[in-house]
Short mmCIF file of C-alpha atoms and ligand atoms in Angstrom, two decimals:
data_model
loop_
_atom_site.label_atom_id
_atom_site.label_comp_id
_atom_site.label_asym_id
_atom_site.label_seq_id
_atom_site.Cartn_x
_atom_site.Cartn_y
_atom_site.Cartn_z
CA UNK E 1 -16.74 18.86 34.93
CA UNK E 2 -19.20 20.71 32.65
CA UNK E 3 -16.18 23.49 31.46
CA UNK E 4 -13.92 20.26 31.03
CA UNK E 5 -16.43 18.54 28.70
CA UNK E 6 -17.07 21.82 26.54
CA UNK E 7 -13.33 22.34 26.03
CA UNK E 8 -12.12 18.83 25.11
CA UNK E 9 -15.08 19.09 22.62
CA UNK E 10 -13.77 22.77 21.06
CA UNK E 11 -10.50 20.95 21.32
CA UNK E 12 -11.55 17.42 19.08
CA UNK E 13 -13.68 20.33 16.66
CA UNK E 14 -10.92 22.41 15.62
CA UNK E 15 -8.83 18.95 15.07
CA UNK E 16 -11.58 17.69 12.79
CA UNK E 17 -12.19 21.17 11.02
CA UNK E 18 -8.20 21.20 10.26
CA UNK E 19 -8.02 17.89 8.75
CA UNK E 20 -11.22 17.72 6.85
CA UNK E 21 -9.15 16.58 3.45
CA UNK E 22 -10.93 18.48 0.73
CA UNK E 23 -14.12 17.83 -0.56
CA UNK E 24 -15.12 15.30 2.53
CA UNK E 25 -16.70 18.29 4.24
CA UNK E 26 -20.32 16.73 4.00
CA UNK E 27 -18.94 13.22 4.44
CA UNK E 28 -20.26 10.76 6.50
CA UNK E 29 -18.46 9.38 8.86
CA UNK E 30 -18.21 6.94 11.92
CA UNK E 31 -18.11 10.02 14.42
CA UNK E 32 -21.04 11.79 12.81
CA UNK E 33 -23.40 8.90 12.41
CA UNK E 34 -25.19 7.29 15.03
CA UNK E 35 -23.78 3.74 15.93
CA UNK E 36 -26.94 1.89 15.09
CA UNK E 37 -27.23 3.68 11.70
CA UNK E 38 -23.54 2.84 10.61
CA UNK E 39 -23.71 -0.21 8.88
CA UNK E 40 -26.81 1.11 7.03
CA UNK E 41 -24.41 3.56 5.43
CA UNK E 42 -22.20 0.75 4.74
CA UNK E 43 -19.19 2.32 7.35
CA UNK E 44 -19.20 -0.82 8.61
CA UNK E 45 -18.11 -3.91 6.92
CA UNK E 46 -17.58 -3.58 2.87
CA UNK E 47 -17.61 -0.29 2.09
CA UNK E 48 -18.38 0.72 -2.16
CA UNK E 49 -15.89 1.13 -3.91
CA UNK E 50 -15.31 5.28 -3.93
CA UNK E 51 -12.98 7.66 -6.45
CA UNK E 52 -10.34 9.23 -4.37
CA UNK E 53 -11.83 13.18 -4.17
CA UNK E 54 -8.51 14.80 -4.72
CA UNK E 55 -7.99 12.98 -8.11
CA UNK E 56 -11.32 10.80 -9.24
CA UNK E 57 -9.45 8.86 -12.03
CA UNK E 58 -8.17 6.76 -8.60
CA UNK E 59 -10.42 5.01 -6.44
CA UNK E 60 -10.46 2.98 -3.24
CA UNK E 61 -12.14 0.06 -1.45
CA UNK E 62 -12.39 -0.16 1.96
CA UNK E 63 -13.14 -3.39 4.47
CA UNK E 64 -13.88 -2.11 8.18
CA UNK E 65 -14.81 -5.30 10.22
CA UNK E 66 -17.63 -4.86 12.45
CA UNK E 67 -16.85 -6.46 15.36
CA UNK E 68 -13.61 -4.92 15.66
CA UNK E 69 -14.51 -1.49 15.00
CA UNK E 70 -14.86 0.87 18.08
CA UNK E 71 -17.14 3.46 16.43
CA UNK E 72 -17.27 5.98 18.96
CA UNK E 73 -13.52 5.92 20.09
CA UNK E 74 -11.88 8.92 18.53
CA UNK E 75 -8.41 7.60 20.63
CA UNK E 76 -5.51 6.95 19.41
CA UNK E 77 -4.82 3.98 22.05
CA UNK E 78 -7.17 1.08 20.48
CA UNK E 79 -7.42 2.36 16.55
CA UNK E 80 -7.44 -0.55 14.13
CA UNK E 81 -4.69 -1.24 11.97
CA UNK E 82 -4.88 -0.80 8.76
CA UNK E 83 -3.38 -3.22 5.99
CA UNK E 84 -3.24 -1.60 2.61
CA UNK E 85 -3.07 -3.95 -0.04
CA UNK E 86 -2.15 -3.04 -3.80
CA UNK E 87 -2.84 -4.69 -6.88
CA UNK E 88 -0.65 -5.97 -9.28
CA UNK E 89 -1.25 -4.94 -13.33
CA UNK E 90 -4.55 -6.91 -14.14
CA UNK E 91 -6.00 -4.79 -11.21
CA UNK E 92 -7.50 -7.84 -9.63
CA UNK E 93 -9.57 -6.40 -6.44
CA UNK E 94 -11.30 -10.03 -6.41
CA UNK E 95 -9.52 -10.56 -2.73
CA UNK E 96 -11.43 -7.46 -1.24
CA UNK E 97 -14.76 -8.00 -3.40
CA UNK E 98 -15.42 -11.26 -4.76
CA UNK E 99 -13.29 -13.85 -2.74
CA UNK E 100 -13.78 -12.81 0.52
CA UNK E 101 -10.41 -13.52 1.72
CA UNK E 102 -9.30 -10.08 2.66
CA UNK E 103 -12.18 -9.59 4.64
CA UNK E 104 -12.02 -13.24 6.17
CA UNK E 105 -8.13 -12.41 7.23
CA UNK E 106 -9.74 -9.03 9.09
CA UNK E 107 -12.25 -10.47 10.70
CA UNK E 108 -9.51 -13.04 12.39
CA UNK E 109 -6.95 -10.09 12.77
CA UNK E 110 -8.79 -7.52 13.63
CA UNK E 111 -7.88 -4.87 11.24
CA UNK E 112 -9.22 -2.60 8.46
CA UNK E 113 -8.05 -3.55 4.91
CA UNK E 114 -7.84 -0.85 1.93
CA UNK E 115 -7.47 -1.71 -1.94
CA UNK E 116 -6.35 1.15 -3.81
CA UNK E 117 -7.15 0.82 -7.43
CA UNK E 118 -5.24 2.90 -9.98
CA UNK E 119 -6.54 2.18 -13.40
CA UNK E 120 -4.65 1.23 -16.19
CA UNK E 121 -4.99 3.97 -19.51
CA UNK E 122 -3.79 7.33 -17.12
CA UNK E 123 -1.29 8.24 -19.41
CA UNK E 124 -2.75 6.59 -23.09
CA UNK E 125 -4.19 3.72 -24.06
CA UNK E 126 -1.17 1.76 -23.69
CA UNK E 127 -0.45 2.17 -20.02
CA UNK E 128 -0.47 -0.46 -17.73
CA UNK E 129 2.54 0.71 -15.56
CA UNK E 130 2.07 4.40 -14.08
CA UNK E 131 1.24 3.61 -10.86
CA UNK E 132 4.35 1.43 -10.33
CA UNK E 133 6.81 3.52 -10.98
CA UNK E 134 5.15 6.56 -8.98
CA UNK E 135 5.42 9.51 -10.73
CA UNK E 136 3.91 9.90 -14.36
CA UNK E 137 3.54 12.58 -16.55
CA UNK E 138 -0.58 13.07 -14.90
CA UNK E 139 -0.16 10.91 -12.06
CA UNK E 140 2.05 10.74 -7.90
CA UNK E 141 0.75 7.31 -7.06
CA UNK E 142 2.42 7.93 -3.95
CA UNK E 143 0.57 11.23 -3.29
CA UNK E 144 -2.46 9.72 -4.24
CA UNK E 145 -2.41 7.06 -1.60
CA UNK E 146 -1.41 9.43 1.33
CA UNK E 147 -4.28 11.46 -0.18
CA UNK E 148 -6.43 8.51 0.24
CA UNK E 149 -5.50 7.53 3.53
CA UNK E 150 -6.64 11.11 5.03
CA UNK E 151 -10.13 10.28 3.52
CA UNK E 152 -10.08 7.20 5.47
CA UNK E 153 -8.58 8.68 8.69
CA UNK E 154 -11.66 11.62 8.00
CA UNK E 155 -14.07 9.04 7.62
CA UNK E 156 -13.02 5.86 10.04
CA UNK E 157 -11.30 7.79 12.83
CA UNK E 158 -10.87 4.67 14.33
CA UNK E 159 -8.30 3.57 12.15
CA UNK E 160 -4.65 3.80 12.13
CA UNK E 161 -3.37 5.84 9.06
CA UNK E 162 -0.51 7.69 10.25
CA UNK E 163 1.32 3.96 9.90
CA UNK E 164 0.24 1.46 7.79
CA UNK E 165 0.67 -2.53 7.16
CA UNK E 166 1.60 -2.54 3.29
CA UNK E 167 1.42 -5.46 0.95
CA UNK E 168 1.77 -5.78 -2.56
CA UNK E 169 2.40 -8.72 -5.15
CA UNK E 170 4.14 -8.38 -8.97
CA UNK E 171 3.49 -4.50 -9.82
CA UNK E 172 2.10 -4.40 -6.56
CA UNK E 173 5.57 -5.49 -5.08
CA UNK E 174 6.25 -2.37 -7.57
CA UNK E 175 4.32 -0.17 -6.22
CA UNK E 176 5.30 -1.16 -2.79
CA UNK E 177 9.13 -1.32 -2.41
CA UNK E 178 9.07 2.39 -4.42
CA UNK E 179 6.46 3.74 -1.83
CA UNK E 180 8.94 2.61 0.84
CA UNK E 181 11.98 4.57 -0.45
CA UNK E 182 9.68 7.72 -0.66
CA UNK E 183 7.63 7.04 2.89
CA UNK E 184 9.10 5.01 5.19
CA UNK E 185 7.80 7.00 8.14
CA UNK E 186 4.43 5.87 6.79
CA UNK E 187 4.68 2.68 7.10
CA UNK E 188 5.11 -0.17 10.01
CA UNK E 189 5.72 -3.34 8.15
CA UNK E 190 5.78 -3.98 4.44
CA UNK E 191 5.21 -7.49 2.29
CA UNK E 192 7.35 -7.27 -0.85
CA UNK E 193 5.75 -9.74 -3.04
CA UNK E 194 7.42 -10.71 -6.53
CA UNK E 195 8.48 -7.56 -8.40
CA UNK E 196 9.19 -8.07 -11.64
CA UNK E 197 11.33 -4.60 -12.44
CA UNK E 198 12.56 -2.58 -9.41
CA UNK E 199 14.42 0.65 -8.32
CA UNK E 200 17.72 -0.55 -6.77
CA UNK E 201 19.65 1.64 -4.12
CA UNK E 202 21.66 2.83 -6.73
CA UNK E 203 23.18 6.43 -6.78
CA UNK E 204 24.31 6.34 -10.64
CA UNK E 205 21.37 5.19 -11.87
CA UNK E 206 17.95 7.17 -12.92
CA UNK E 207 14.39 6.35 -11.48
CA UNK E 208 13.18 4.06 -11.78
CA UNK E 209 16.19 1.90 -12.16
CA UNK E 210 17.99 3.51 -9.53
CA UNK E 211 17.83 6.93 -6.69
CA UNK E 212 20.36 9.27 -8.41
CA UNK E 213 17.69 11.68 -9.10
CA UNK E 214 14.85 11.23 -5.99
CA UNK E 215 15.60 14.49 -4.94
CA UNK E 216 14.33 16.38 -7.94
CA UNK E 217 11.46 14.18 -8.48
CA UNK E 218 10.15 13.62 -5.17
CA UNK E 219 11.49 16.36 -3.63
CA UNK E 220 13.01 14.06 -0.55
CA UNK E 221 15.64 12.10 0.12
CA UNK E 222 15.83 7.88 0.14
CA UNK E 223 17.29 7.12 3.65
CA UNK E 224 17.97 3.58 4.48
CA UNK E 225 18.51 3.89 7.88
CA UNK E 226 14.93 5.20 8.10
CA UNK E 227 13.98 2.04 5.65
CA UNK E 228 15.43 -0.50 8.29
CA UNK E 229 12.71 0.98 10.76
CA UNK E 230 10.52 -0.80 8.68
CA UNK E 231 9.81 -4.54 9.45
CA UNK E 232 10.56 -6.01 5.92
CA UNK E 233 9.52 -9.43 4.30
CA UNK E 234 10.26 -10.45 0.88
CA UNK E 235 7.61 -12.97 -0.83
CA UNK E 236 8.54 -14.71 -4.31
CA UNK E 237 7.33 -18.13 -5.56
CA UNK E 238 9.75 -20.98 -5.56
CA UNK E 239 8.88 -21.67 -9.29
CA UNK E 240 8.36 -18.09 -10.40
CA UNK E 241 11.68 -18.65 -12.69
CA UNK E 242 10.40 -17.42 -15.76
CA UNK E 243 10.81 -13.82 -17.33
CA UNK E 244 7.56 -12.28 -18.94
CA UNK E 245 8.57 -11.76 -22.45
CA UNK E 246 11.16 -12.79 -24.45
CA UNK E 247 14.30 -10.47 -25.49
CA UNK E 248 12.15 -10.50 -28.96
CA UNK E 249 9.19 -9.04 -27.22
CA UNK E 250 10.95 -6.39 -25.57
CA UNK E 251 12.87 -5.44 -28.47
CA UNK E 252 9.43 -4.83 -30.52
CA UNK E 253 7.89 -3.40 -27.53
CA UNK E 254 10.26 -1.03 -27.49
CA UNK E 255 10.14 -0.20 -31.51
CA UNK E 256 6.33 0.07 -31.25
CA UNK E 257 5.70 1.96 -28.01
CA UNK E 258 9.36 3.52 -27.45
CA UNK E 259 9.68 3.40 -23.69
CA UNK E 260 6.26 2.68 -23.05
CA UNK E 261 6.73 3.04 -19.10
CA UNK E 262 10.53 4.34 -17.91
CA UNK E 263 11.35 0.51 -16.56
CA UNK E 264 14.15 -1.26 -18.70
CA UNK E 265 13.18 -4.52 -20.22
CA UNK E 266 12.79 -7.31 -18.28
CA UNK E 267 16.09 -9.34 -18.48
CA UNK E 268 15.32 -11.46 -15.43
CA UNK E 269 13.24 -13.70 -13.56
CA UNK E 270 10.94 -12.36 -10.50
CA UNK E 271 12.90 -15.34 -8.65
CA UNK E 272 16.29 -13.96 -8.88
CA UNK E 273 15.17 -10.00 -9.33
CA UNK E 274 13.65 -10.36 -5.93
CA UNK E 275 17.28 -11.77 -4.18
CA UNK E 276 19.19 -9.41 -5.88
CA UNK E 277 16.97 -6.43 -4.38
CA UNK E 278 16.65 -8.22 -1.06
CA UNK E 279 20.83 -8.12 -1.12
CA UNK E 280 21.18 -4.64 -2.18
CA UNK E 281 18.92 -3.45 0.35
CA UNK E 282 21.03 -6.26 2.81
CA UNK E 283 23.95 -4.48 1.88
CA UNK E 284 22.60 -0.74 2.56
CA UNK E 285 22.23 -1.83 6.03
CA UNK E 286 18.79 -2.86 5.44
CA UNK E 287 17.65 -5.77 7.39
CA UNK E 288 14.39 -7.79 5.63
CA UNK E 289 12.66 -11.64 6.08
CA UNK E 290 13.20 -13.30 2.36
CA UNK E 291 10.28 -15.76 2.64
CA UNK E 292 10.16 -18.42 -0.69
CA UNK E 293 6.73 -20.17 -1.11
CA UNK E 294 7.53 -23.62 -2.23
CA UNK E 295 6.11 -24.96 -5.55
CA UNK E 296 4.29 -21.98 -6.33
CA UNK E 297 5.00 -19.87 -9.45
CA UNK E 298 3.93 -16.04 -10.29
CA UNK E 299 0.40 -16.42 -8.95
CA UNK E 300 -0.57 -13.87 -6.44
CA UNK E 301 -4.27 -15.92 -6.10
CA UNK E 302 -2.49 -19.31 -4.89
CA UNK E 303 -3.31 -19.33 -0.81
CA UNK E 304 0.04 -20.51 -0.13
CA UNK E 305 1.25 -17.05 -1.64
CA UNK E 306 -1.71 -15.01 -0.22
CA UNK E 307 -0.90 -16.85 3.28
CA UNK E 308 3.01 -15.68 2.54
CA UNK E 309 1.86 -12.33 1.86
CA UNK E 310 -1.06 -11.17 4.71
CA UNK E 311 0.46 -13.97 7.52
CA UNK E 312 3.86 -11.70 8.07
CA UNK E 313 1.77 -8.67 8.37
CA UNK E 314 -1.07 -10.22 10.44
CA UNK E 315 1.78 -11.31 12.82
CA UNK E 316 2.79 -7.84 12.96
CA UNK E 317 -0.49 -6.52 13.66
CA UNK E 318 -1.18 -8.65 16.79
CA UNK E 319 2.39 -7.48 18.01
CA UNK E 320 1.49 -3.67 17.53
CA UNK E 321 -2.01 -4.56 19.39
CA UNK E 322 -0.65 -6.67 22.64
CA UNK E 323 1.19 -3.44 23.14
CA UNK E 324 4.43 -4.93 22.62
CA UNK E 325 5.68 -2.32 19.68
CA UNK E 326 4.56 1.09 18.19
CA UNK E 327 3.11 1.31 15.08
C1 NAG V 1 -15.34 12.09 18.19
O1 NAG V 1 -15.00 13.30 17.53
C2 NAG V 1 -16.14 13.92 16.92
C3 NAG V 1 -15.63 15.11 16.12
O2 NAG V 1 -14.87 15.96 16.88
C4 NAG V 1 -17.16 14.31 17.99
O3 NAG V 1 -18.26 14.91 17.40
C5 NAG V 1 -17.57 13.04 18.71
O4 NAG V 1 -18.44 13.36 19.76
C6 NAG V 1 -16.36 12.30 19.28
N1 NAG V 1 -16.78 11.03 19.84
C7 NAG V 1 -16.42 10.66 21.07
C8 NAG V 1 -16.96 9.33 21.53
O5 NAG V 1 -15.71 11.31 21.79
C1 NAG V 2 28.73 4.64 -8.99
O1 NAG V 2 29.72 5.43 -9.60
C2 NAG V 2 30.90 5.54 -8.82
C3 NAG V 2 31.81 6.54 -9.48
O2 NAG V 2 31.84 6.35 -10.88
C4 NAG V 2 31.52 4.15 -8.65
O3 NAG V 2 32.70 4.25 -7.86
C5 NAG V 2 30.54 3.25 -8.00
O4 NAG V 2 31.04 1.92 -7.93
C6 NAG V 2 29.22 3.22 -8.75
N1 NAG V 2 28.23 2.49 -7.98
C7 NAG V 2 27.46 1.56 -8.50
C8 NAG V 2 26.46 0.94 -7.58
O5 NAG V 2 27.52 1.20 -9.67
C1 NAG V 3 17.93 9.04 8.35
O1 NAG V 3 17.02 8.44 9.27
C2 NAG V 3 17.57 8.27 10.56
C3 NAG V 3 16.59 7.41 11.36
O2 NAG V 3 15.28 7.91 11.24
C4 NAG V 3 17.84 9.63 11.16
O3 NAG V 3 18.40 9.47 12.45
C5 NAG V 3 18.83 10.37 10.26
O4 NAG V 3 19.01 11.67 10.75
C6 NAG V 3 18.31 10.42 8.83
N1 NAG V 3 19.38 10.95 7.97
C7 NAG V 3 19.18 11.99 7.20
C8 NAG V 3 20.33 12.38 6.34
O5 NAG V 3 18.12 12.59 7.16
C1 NAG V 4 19.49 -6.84 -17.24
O1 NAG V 4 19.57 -5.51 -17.69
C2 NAG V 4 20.20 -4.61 -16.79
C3 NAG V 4 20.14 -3.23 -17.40
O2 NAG V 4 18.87 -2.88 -17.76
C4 NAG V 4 21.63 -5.05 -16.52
O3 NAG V 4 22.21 -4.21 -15.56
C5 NAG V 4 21.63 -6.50 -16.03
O4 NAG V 4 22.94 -6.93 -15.89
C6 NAG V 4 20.90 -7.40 -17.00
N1 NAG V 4 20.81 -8.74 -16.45
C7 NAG V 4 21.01 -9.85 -17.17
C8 NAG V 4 20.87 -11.14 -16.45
O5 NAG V 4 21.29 -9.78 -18.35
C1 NAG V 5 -1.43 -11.28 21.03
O1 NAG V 5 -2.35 -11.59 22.05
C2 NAG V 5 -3.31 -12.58 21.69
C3 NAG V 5 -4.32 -12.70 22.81
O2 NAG V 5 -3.68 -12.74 24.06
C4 NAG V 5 -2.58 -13.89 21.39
O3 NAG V 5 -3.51 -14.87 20.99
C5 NAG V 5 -1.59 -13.65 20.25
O4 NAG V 5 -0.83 -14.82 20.02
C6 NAG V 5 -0.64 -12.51 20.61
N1 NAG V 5 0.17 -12.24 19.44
C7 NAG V 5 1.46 -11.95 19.50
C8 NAG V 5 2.13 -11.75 18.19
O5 NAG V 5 2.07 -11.85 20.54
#
């Protein structure tokens, strides 16, 4: 019994001491603080918001809701999921922070809830848009996250990282549906919420209009089939008809700035970009829930919408935890 305990120890030690990500190797975490001590160290419940060690310009916040949070299980079998939710361009975090709803909407799940924030200004003053369309001149959004979700598997090795519950409304829905053509394996179900100016399936065209040239940018391959492994849910307000900017803007925005962020004007509303994705990826053999939130415009702070957005993946997460689907 003794030689069995001193192994399985040596064995969860060199796990740890390969994974520490870098620059977490003093951390604190919830397997190196004692239980009664953890909420003193804020592990447990809202966490501060802390830059991302791997690239400090990005920075996270982290919800971990005590009651559901098995501190001392190191397991794989009753780990937390873990919704990620990302902002759209006014880098609201008031959902996580302020509001309370995020961590309202964990407490009743029973999952962890992480709000990546990627400030605006990465690539000039002008900026708004690098983290949407993934890779900038300074900046892999994508990379950062994944970076960012090993500091949270390091830290809370009670949560699930290795699939994750991703939501994501106007540049969020950006951020989001690009993310899934790079990651899929990473991720177990996915709200799509209102994108205003997306990467299509689309072979001929460039990112981030279309895939043509993934390979040399990413260094991977979009594959659909792996996509439709993905449960899927489109979000868009019945009312959000209108298109940010006229043709006048965009024509001056594009004489001032030049192409300020890679993404064509915006020629469309949210309402009907959203359908014409959802078909695209329809047509792909991608299969996906198209959920329209009546009477509500572009407003990711309207509870219908926020209901729209978390309730899909909520539903999900009780599915994954009665054992009646993998992550
Ligand atoms: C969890 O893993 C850590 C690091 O390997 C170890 O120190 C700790 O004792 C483990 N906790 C349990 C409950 O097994
Ligand atoms: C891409 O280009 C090919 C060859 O020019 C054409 O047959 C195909 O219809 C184009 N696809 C799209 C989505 O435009
Ligand atoms: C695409 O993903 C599917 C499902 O994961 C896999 O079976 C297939 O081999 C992949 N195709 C390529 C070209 O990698
Ligand atoms: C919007 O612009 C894109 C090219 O950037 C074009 O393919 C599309 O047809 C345009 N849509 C409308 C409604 O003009
Ligand atoms: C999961 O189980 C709980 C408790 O038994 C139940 O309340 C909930 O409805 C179940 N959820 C799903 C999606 O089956």
């Amino acid at each position: 019994m003794k030689l069995y305990i001193t192994i399985s120890f040596a064995f969860f030690s060199s796990i740890t001491l390969a994974s520490i990500p870098p620059g977490m190797e003093d951390a604190l975490t919830t397997s190196n603080v004692p239980a009664e001590y953890l909420e003193y160290v804020y592990l447990l419940g809202l966490f501060p918001t802390i830059q991302l060690r791997s690239d400090p310009r990005v920075s996270y916040g982290i919800y971990v809701p005590k009651d559901h949070y098995n501190a001392g299980s190191n397991l794989t079998s009753d780990k937390l999921p873990l919704l990620v939710n990302i902002h759209g361009t006014l880098r609201r975090m008031t959902a996580i922070q302020v509001d309370d709803q995020l961590p309202k909407f964990a407490d009743g799940i029973g999952c962890a809830i992480l709000a990546p924030h990627f400030p605006a200004g990465l690539e000039g003053p002008n900026d708004l848009s690098s983290y949407k369309t993934i890779h900038t001149a300074s900046l892999r959004s994508d990379l950062a996250l994944l970076d960012i979700l090993d500091e949270v598997a390091y830290r809370w090795p009670g949560v699930e990282t290795t699939k994750i519950y991703l939501s994501g409304f106007s540049g969020g829905g950006q951020f989001v549906h690009r993310f899934l053509y790079l990651h899929p394996d990473r991720v177990a179900a996915s709200s799509i919420g209102a994108p205003g100016r997306v990467t299509y399936p689309d072979q001929n065209e460039s990112w981030p209009s279309g895939i043509s040239d993934v390979g040399e940018m990413f260094d991977t391959t979009v594959n659909m089939t792996q996509l439709n492994e993905v449960s899927l849910q489109f979000v868009v307000g019945e009312k959000d008809t209108e298109i940010h900017g006229s043709s006048e803007f965009w024509e001056w925005l594009e004489e001032v700035m030049g192409s300020a962020d890679d993404l064509p004007p915006m020629n469309e509303s949210r309402f009907d970009t959203v359908k014409k994705l959802r078909d695209t990826w329809t047509a792909a053999g991608v299969e996906s829930l198209l959920n329209i939130v009546p009477g509500v415009a572009h407003d990711s702070e309207d509870p219908a919408m926020r209901q729209a957005l978390w309730e899909f993946l909520g539903d999900e997460m009780s599915t994954w935890k009665n054992g009646t689907r993998s992550p």
